[in-house]
Amino acid sequence: MAFDIEMIKEVYDRYPERIAAARKAVGRPLALTEKILYAHLSEGVASQAYDRGVSYVDFKPDRVAMQDATAQMALLQFMQAGKSQVAVPSTVHCDHLIQAEVGAEKDLSQAKDKNREVYDFLSSVSNKYGIGFWKPGAGIIHQVVLENYAFPGGMMIGTDSHTPNAGGLGMVAIGVGGADACDVMAGLPWELKFPKLIGVKLTGKLSGWTSAKDVILKVAGILTVKGGTGAIVEYFGEGANSLSATGKGTICNMGAEIGATTSIFGYDEKSAAYLSGTGRADVAELANGIAEHLTGDPEVYADPAKYFDEVIEINLSELEPHVNGPFTPDLAWPISKFAAAVKENDWPAKLEVGLIGSCTNSSYEDISRAASLAQQAVDKKLIAKSEYTITPGSEQVRYTVDRDGFLDTFGKMGGVVLANACGPCIGQWARHGAEKQEKNSIITSFNRNFAKRADGNPNTHAFVASPEIVTALAIAGDLTFNPLTDTLVNEEGKQVKLDEPAGLELPTKGFAVEDAGYQKPAEDGSSVVVSVSETSDRLQLLESFQPWEGTDLKGLKLLIKAKGKCTTDHISMAGPWLRFRGHLDNISNNMLIGAVNAYNDQTNSVKNQLTGAYGEVPATQRDYKANGIGSIVVGDENYGEGSSREHAAMEPRFLGVRAILVKSFARIHETNLKKQGMLALTFVNPSDYELIQEDDSIDILGLTDFAPGKQLQVVLNHADGSYDTIQVNHTYNEGQIDWFKAGSALNLIKAKS
């Protein structure tokens, strides 16, 4: 569980020289983001000014973190890399495979039994290669990282889209696919397009019902789900300094919902207090020694419009609590306008369930403020009208809030404490009755609320708010209730009003835990055996993808033309499919089953050009593969937004899809496709999407001269004998073109080992 103090010293030792060189190269003051990025340039990369949003740059991250669902494929890939140990500190966290059904103790016990094969694999492979292993029940990856590993000025990649949570402690923490993690663990540099910078200036101070969650809910409403694409969001100002470290973590965590590469706050007194409160006073002492380098230059913050690509300003003193949704996290409603929106849109006003916790909002501060409202419900004789669940973020937080009586308070209100895991947030929730697909409403303090994500019911209207607002609305059982202004009728028939929530940033008695759930790896793992059964339906050793054949791709069948939003949840669903995350063949049976076919407005129903019949997407693609025919997937805007799951790229690659052609990509998914040797292409003219017909046979020309910045041609051969030729763009650089030619990035790693 050690937080690698020597590694942190090494990082800080190079800061003054690296930043001085960067400031000279750039020729101007630097934002915090730029300081960290330039300080983490890979060895051998010249000190020069890089064009934001244009230059691909090699970096050297300080650590890697993986959650159990994505770690399986990442480590299966790493096993092929020919390395005996990971090159950077790395950890695995078992948080995704625990299904919430009845309560923490029983759910955890069932998960350990049900997932024993996977946990044993992850434990043994971690032990063998020098990776720290956090057992099931230890907590959610992002909360555990914040409590144990995140440090100001560091750089981390994680195989989960909400890795930016660590930005709350001033770390550039970026969600990636498992192939990227594999590269870094193998000692290779990590490539990223130098991001643009969005500055968010926070003034004033939060008070009353408003919390840090409301900052990111407001920002999501401003920037939308793709407004942060290709950018890092840097928060600054007096308002930023007033927020707790965990509150900052909440804001950075949910920055994934605006498509941002990551989000970050500078180092300040709140950061130091949290480091000390979580047993890392020596890290705070080191950070104090280079504090000037762990925040942006004063000139940048004095005139942000001059140095950021975009600037947003929010006055925390005027900020209202927000509720975002349904079906998308950027549909933002101030609480004063939310009741009217519910009525005008005919959303179900009756609230069925309120859920708090998750990686986004499970800090001591979050739990204590929500518990203050639960105590009010008990004291004011209010009975919660909705179901209510609590998901602690880590065993340390759970143990501490239990010691301090908060869990008992929730119990008196009727709350159910779930395991320290992702649970309902990712669809690992056995919600009884969801199969009826009835129209209903739930509200969570989670981060993501796409249709069907929580419980598989497309008619579940999921809303996102702070733990305080979720708790208040669960007590009321009514989405039109405004706790700032409205009253409730208690058991005695009296009108009562909820007081403002109150809580503590850190426990006055300090954090405590009996067993944090950490397994230290073996000093020498050479004798550790990692076994994967050939008959397993959950784990499968990987075989290398075939290299490019050296020719243009002709005669590709259109597999599906996806209509509208197509997230990684649509491409590779979670929920019950999580059990197959380590078995590429089996999980490929969920490929694109959630995508809407533009020709019939149905999901998982596409035309098989070989038979003329309509069938399931994976079955149709398997038929093409069996007949040696490649295919292409066409999509809309921001294709692949959402989770970092690389399965959404590996499944089509495994089944024989050769290219994805869309109007625009989400960052992580585009990179994942490139890593797996796929062609990730975008329309030069987005309107060309309309030219593609259901029976098209498609050629991709120009691959024999594949080069950075050079467009490719796509020929759409229609069933009536006519054709259209269109130009398509790509963002491949020389190294990424080598991935394509080799068949995958991993193939190149193996060739160099």
PDB file of C-alpha atoms in Angstrom, residues 110-317:
ATOM      1  CA  GLN A 110     -21.697 -13.966  -3.335  1.00  0.00           C
ATOM      2  CA  ALA A 111     -19.324 -11.973  -5.551  1.00  0.00           C
ATOM      3  CA  LYS A 112     -16.257 -13.689  -4.111  1.00  0.00           C
ATOM      4  CA  ASP A 113     -17.796 -17.070  -4.815  1.00  0.00           C
ATOM      5  CA  LYS A 114     -19.201 -16.203  -8.230  1.00  0.00           C
ATOM      6  CA  ASN A 115     -16.041 -14.457  -9.458  1.00  0.00           C
ATOM      7  CA  ARG A 116     -13.451 -16.616  -7.718  1.00  0.00           C
ATOM      8  CA  GLU A 117     -11.800 -17.647 -10.983  1.00  0.00           C
ATOM      9  CA  VAL A 118     -11.325 -14.037 -12.068  1.00  0.00           C
ATOM     10  CA  TYR A 119     -10.164 -12.814  -8.667  1.00  0.00           C
ATOM     11  CA  ASP A 120      -7.668 -15.675  -8.428  1.00  0.00           C
ATOM     12  CA  PHE A 121      -6.349 -14.794 -11.878  1.00  0.00           C
ATOM     13  CA  LEU A 122      -5.981 -11.097 -11.050  1.00  0.00           C
ATOM     14  CA  SER A 123      -4.390 -11.872  -7.695  1.00  0.00           C
ATOM     15  CA  SER A 124      -1.858 -14.290  -9.156  1.00  0.00           C
ATOM     16  CA  VAL A 125      -0.949 -12.230 -12.200  1.00  0.00           C
ATOM     17  CA  SER A 126      -0.512  -9.169  -9.947  1.00  0.00           C
ATOM     18  CA  ASN A 127       1.655 -11.186  -7.596  1.00  0.00           C
ATOM     19  CA  LYS A 128       3.800 -12.411 -10.479  1.00  0.00           C
ATOM     20  CA  TYR A 129       4.466  -9.078 -12.147  1.00  0.00           C
ATOM     21  CA  GLY A 130       4.894  -6.805  -9.105  1.00  0.00           C
ATOM     22  CA  ILE A 131       1.427  -5.234  -9.125  1.00  0.00           C
ATOM     23  CA  GLY A 132      -0.403  -4.159  -5.960  1.00  0.00           C
ATOM     24  CA  PHE A 133      -3.734  -5.952  -5.595  1.00  0.00           C
ATOM     25  CA  TRP A 134      -6.779  -4.516  -3.847  1.00  0.00           C
ATOM     26  CA  LYS A 135      -9.178  -7.304  -2.964  1.00  0.00           C
ATOM     27  CA  PRO A 136     -12.948  -7.281  -3.562  1.00  0.00           C
ATOM     28  CA  GLY A 137     -14.546  -5.122  -0.905  1.00  0.00           C
ATOM     29  CA  ALA A 138     -11.496  -2.856  -0.549  1.00  0.00           C
ATOM     30  CA  GLY A 139     -13.255  -0.095  -2.416  1.00  0.00           C
ATOM     31  CA  ILE A 140     -13.763   1.685  -5.711  1.00  0.00           C
ATOM     32  CA  ILE A 141     -10.572   2.297  -7.664  1.00  0.00           C
ATOM     33  CA  HIS A 142     -10.789   6.092  -7.799  1.00  0.00           C
ATOM     34  CA  GLN A 143     -11.507   6.588  -4.107  1.00  0.00           C
ATOM     35  CA  VAL A 144      -8.741   4.137  -3.144  1.00  0.00           C
ATOM     36  CA  VAL A 145      -6.299   5.923  -5.459  1.00  0.00           C
ATOM     37  CA  LEU A 146      -7.209   9.324  -3.996  1.00  0.00           C
ATOM     38  CA  GLU A 147      -6.694   7.997  -0.455  1.00  0.00           C
ATOM     39  CA  ASN A 148      -3.437   6.177  -1.141  1.00  0.00           C
ATOM     40  CA  TYR A 149      -1.627   7.058  -4.351  1.00  0.00           C
ATOM     41  CA  ALA A 150      -2.621  10.394  -5.891  1.00  0.00           C
ATOM     42  CA  PHE A 151      -0.113  13.193  -5.355  1.00  0.00           C
ATOM     43  CA  PRO A 152       0.137  16.797  -6.568  1.00  0.00           C
ATOM     44  CA  GLY A 153       2.026  17.169  -9.809  1.00  0.00           C
ATOM     45  CA  GLY A 154       1.977  13.465 -10.635  1.00  0.00           C
ATOM     46  CA  MET A 155       0.827  11.816 -13.842  1.00  0.00           C
ATOM     47  CA  MET A 156      -1.210   8.619 -13.882  1.00  0.00           C
ATOM     48  CA  ILE A 157      -3.150   6.612 -16.418  1.00  0.00           C
ATOM     49  CA  GLY A 158      -5.999   4.336 -15.414  1.00  0.00           C
ATOM     50  CA  THR A 159      -8.157   1.835 -17.271  1.00  0.00           C
ATOM     51  CA  ASP A 160     -11.374   3.612 -16.387  1.00  0.00           C
ATOM     52  CA  SER A 161     -12.859   6.811 -17.754  1.00  0.00           C
ATOM     53  CA  HIS A 162     -13.224   8.323 -14.278  1.00  0.00           C
ATOM     54  CA  THR A 163      -9.501   8.126 -13.520  1.00  0.00           C
ATOM     55  CA  PRO A 164      -9.468  11.990 -13.538  1.00  0.00           C
ATOM     56  CA  ASN A 165     -10.843  11.769  -9.978  1.00  0.00           C
ATOM     57  CA  ALA A 166      -7.192  12.065  -8.849  1.00  0.00           C
ATOM     58  CA  GLY A 167      -7.138  15.582 -10.302  1.00  0.00           C
ATOM     59  CA  GLY A 168      -8.674  16.626  -7.020  1.00  0.00           C
ATOM     60  CA  LEU A 169      -5.183  16.274  -5.562  1.00  0.00           C
ATOM     61  CA  GLY A 170      -3.492  18.047  -8.453  1.00  0.00           C
ATOM     62  CA  MET A 171      -2.605  14.999 -10.522  1.00  0.00           C
ATOM     63  CA  VAL A 172      -2.913  14.725 -14.300  1.00  0.00           C
ATOM     64  CA  ALA A 173      -4.837  11.456 -14.269  1.00  0.00           C
ATOM     65  CA  ILE A 174      -6.203  10.198 -17.571  1.00  0.00           C
ATOM     66  CA  GLY A 175      -8.531   7.348 -18.473  1.00  0.00           C
ATOM     67  CA  VAL A 176      -7.164   4.985 -21.127  1.00  0.00           C
ATOM     68  CA  GLY A 177      -7.742   1.569 -22.625  1.00  0.00           C
ATOM     69  CA  GLY A 178      -5.918  -1.523 -21.450  1.00  0.00           C
ATOM     70  CA  ALA A 179      -3.530  -1.444 -24.418  1.00  0.00           C
ATOM     71  CA  ASP A 180      -2.206   1.934 -23.266  1.00  0.00           C
ATOM     72  CA  ALA A 181      -1.799   0.573 -19.743  1.00  0.00           C
ATOM     73  CA  CYS A 182       0.031  -2.426 -21.170  1.00  0.00           C
ATOM     74  CA  ASP A 183       2.479  -0.133 -23.000  1.00  0.00           C
ATOM     75  CA  VAL A 184       3.284   1.903 -19.898  1.00  0.00           C
ATOM     76  CA  MET A 185       3.633  -1.173 -17.690  1.00  0.00           C
ATOM     77  CA  ALA A 186       6.031  -2.530 -20.308  1.00  0.00           C
ATOM     78  CA  GLY A 187       8.171   0.597 -20.013  1.00  0.00           C
ATOM     79  CA  LEU A 188       7.185   2.274 -23.264  1.00  0.00           C
ATOM     80  CA  PRO A 189       6.295   5.966 -23.496  1.00  0.00           C
ATOM     81  CA  TRP A 190       2.639   6.903 -23.595  1.00  0.00           C
ATOM     82  CA  GLU A 191       1.399   9.056 -26.435  1.00  0.00           C
ATOM     83  CA  LEU A 192      -1.182  11.812 -26.137  1.00  0.00           C
ATOM     84  CA  LYS A 193      -2.201  14.640 -28.407  1.00  0.00           C
ATOM     85  CA  PHE A 194      -1.140  17.747 -26.492  1.00  0.00           C
ATOM     86  CA  PRO A 195      -4.486  18.913 -25.112  1.00  0.00           C
ATOM     87  CA  LYS A 196      -6.144  22.255 -25.349  1.00  0.00           C
ATOM     88  CA  LEU A 197      -6.828  24.052 -22.074  1.00  0.00           C
ATOM     89  CA  ILE A 198     -10.199  25.094 -20.700  1.00  0.00           C
ATOM     90  CA  GLY A 199      -9.946  27.322 -17.646  1.00  0.00           C
ATOM     91  CA  VAL A 200     -12.741  27.424 -15.092  1.00  0.00           C
ATOM     92  CA  LYS A 201     -12.412  30.357 -12.717  1.00  0.00           C
ATOM     93  CA  LEU A 202     -14.282  29.822  -9.475  1.00  0.00           C
ATOM     94  CA  THR A 203     -15.115  32.824  -7.320  1.00  0.00           C
ATOM     95  CA  GLY A 204     -17.089  33.091  -4.101  1.00  0.00           C
ATOM     96  CA  LYS A 205     -17.761  30.192  -1.740  1.00  0.00           C
ATOM     97  CA  LEU A 206     -20.270  27.362  -1.481  1.00  0.00           C
ATOM     98  CA  SER A 207     -22.917  27.516   1.216  1.00  0.00           C
ATOM     99  CA  GLY A 208     -26.162  25.919   2.280  1.00  0.00           C
ATOM    100  CA  TRP A 209     -27.466  23.174   0.019  1.00  0.00           C
ATOM    101  CA  THR A 210     -24.913  23.735  -2.729  1.00  0.00           C
ATOM    102  CA  SER A 211     -21.954  21.352  -2.984  1.00  0.00           C
ATOM    103  CA  ALA A 212     -18.949  20.647  -5.182  1.00  0.00           C
ATOM    104  CA  LYS A 213     -21.108  18.295  -7.260  1.00  0.00           C
ATOM    105  CA  ASP A 214     -23.140  21.274  -8.407  1.00  0.00           C
ATOM    106  CA  VAL A 215     -20.038  22.861  -9.927  1.00  0.00           C
ATOM    107  CA  ILE A 216     -19.533  20.020 -12.393  1.00  0.00           C
ATOM    108  CA  LEU A 217     -23.270  19.671 -13.018  1.00  0.00           C
ATOM    109  CA  LYS A 218     -23.252  23.346 -14.012  1.00  0.00           C
ATOM    110  CA  VAL A 219     -20.115  22.927 -16.156  1.00  0.00           C
ATOM    111  CA  ALA A 220     -21.653  19.896 -17.892  1.00  0.00           C
ATOM    112  CA  GLY A 221     -24.648  21.999 -18.807  1.00  0.00           C
ATOM    113  CA  ILE A 222     -22.366  24.651 -20.287  1.00  0.00           C
ATOM    114  CA  LEU A 223     -19.948  22.434 -22.207  1.00  0.00           C
ATOM    115  CA  THR A 224     -22.220  19.433 -23.028  1.00  0.00           C
ATOM    116  CA  VAL A 225     -21.027  15.826 -23.276  1.00  0.00           C
ATOM    117  CA  LYS A 226     -18.422  16.637 -25.924  1.00  0.00           C
ATOM    118  CA  GLY A 227     -17.486  20.239 -25.119  1.00  0.00           C
ATOM    119  CA  GLY A 228     -14.347  19.168 -23.300  1.00  0.00           C
ATOM    120  CA  THR A 229     -13.118  16.772 -25.983  1.00  0.00           C
ATOM    121  CA  GLY A 230      -9.392  17.157 -26.601  1.00  0.00           C
ATOM    122  CA  ALA A 231      -8.962  19.464 -23.622  1.00  0.00           C
ATOM    123  CA  ILE A 232      -7.895  19.434 -20.002  1.00  0.00           C
ATOM    124  CA  VAL A 233     -10.088  21.483 -17.686  1.00  0.00           C
ATOM    125  CA  GLU A 234      -8.107  23.452 -15.112  1.00  0.00           C
ATOM    126  CA  TYR A 235      -9.956  24.969 -12.156  1.00  0.00           C
ATOM    127  CA  PHE A 236      -8.533  27.972 -10.329  1.00  0.00           C
ATOM    128  CA  GLY A 237      -9.458  31.023  -8.301  1.00  0.00           C
ATOM    129  CA  GLU A 238     -10.410  31.778  -4.705  1.00  0.00           C
ATOM    130  CA  GLY A 239     -13.448  29.545  -5.043  1.00  0.00           C
ATOM    131  CA  ALA A 240     -11.261  26.602  -6.055  1.00  0.00           C
ATOM    132  CA  ASN A 241      -9.077  27.067  -2.992  1.00  0.00           C
ATOM    133  CA  SER A 242     -12.150  26.958  -0.749  1.00  0.00           C
ATOM    134  CA  LEU A 243     -13.217  23.484  -1.875  1.00  0.00           C
ATOM    135  CA  SER A 244     -12.224  20.313  -0.038  1.00  0.00           C
ATOM    136  CA  ALA A 245      -9.817  17.933  -1.774  1.00  0.00           C
ATOM    137  CA  THR A 246     -12.549  15.310  -2.075  1.00  0.00           C
ATOM    138  CA  GLY A 247     -14.958  17.904  -3.429  1.00  0.00           C
ATOM    139  CA  LYS A 248     -12.391  18.725  -6.066  1.00  0.00           C
ATOM    140  CA  GLY A 249     -12.116  15.004  -6.768  1.00  0.00           C
ATOM    141  CA  THR A 250     -15.872  14.875  -7.402  1.00  0.00           C
ATOM    142  CA  ILE A 251     -15.612  17.684  -9.952  1.00  0.00           C
ATOM    143  CA  CYS A 252     -12.644  16.090 -11.741  1.00  0.00           C
ATOM    144  CA  ASN A 253     -14.275  12.650 -11.683  1.00  0.00           C
ATOM    145  CA  MET A 254     -17.374  13.777 -13.510  1.00  0.00           C
ATOM    146  CA  GLY A 255     -15.324  15.796 -15.980  1.00  0.00           C
ATOM    147  CA  ALA A 256     -15.335  12.558 -17.958  1.00  0.00           C
ATOM    148  CA  GLU A 257     -18.968  13.349 -18.802  1.00  0.00           C
ATOM    149  CA  ILE A 258     -17.976  16.406 -20.837  1.00  0.00           C
ATOM    150  CA  GLY A 259     -15.419  14.420 -22.822  1.00  0.00           C
ATOM    151  CA  ALA A 260     -12.439  16.119 -21.176  1.00  0.00           C
ATOM    152  CA  THR A 261      -9.058  14.411 -21.318  1.00  0.00           C
ATOM    153  CA  THR A 262      -8.871  15.117 -17.599  1.00  0.00           C
ATOM    154  CA  SER A 263      -9.544  17.867 -15.066  1.00  0.00           C
ATOM    155  CA  ILE A 264      -7.295  19.304 -12.393  1.00  0.00           C
ATOM    156  CA  PHE A 265      -6.972  21.638  -9.407  1.00  0.00           C
ATOM    157  CA  GLY A 266      -3.770  23.167  -8.083  1.00  0.00           C
ATOM    158  CA  TYR A 267      -2.085  22.266  -4.802  1.00  0.00           C
ATOM    159  CA  ASP A 268      -3.280  24.287  -1.806  1.00  0.00           C
ATOM    160  CA  GLU A 269      -3.972  24.077   1.933  1.00  0.00           C
ATOM    161  CA  LYS A 270      -6.954  21.779   1.394  1.00  0.00           C
ATOM    162  CA  SER A 271      -4.733  19.373  -0.544  1.00  0.00           C
ATOM    163  CA  ALA A 272      -2.147  19.388   2.236  1.00  0.00           C
ATOM    164  CA  ALA A 273      -4.836  18.766   4.859  1.00  0.00           C
ATOM    165  CA  TYR A 274      -6.193  15.760   2.969  1.00  0.00           C
ATOM    166  CA  LEU A 275      -2.748  14.280   2.408  1.00  0.00           C
ATOM    167  CA  SER A 276      -1.995  14.593   6.117  1.00  0.00           C
ATOM    168  CA  GLY A 277      -5.427  13.254   7.055  1.00  0.00           C
ATOM    169  CA  THR A 278      -4.856  10.132   4.954  1.00  0.00           C
ATOM    170  CA  GLY A 279      -1.434   9.362   6.422  1.00  0.00           C
ATOM    171  CA  ARG A 280       0.695  11.135   3.827  1.00  0.00           C
ATOM    172  CA  ALA A 281       2.087  14.123   5.701  1.00  0.00           C
ATOM    173  CA  ASP A 282       5.511  13.410   4.188  1.00  0.00           C
ATOM    174  CA  VAL A 283       4.027  13.836   0.696  1.00  0.00           C
ATOM    175  CA  ALA A 284       2.543  17.181   1.752  1.00  0.00           C
ATOM    176  CA  GLU A 285       5.961  18.216   3.093  1.00  0.00           C
ATOM    177  CA  LEU A 286       7.595  17.374  -0.229  1.00  0.00           C
ATOM    178  CA  ALA A 287       4.843  19.218  -2.124  1.00  0.00           C
ATOM    179  CA  ASN A 288       5.299  22.291   0.068  1.00  0.00           C
ATOM    180  CA  GLY A 289       8.908  22.376  -1.058  1.00  0.00           C
ATOM    181  CA  ILE A 290       7.936  22.934  -4.711  1.00  0.00           C
ATOM    182  CA  ALA A 291       4.501  24.504  -4.154  1.00  0.00           C
ATOM    183  CA  GLU A 292       5.135  27.248  -6.738  1.00  0.00           C
ATOM    184  CA  HIS A 293       5.374  24.546  -9.422  1.00  0.00           C
ATOM    185  CA  LEU A 294       2.156  22.822  -8.345  1.00  0.00           C
ATOM    186  CA  THR A 295      -0.106  25.655  -9.404  1.00  0.00           C
ATOM    187  CA  GLY A 296      -0.293  27.848 -12.474  1.00  0.00           C
ATOM    188  CA  ASP A 297       1.827  30.957 -12.814  1.00  0.00           C
ATOM    189  CA  PRO A 298       0.118  34.052 -11.305  1.00  0.00           C
ATOM    190  CA  GLU A 299       0.148  35.819 -14.690  1.00  0.00           C
ATOM    191  CA  VAL A 300      -1.953  33.013 -16.180  1.00  0.00           C
ATOM    192  CA  TYR A 301      -4.675  33.295 -13.568  1.00  0.00           C
ATOM    193  CA  ALA A 302      -4.603  37.097 -13.637  1.00  0.00           C
ATOM    194  CA  ASP A 303      -5.439  37.138 -17.356  1.00  0.00           C
ATOM    195  CA  PRO A 304      -6.823  33.649 -18.135  1.00  0.00           C
ATOM    196  CA  ALA A 305      -8.350  34.559 -21.503  1.00  0.00           C
ATOM    197  CA  LYS A 306      -4.821  35.193 -22.771  1.00  0.00           C
ATOM    198  CA  TYR A 307      -3.554  31.724 -21.856  1.00  0.00           C
ATOM    199  CA  PHE A 308      -6.504  29.311 -22.002  1.00  0.00           C
ATOM    200  CA  ASP A 309      -8.320  28.250 -25.159  1.00  0.00           C
ATOM    201  CA  GLU A 310     -11.649  28.826 -23.405  1.00  0.00           C
ATOM    202  CA  VAL A 311     -12.568  30.347 -20.058  1.00  0.00           C
ATOM    203  CA  ILE A 312     -15.669  29.818 -17.939  1.00  0.00           C
ATOM    204  CA  GLU A 313     -16.394  31.724 -14.745  1.00  0.00           C
ATOM    205  CA  ILE A 314     -18.704  30.489 -11.984  1.00  0.00           C
ATOM    206  CA  ASN A 315     -19.553  32.351  -8.773  1.00  0.00           C
ATOM    207  CA  LEU A 316     -19.953  29.686  -6.108  1.00  0.00           C
ATOM    208  CA  SER A 317     -21.841  32.109  -3.878  1.00  0.00           C
TER     209      SER A 317
END
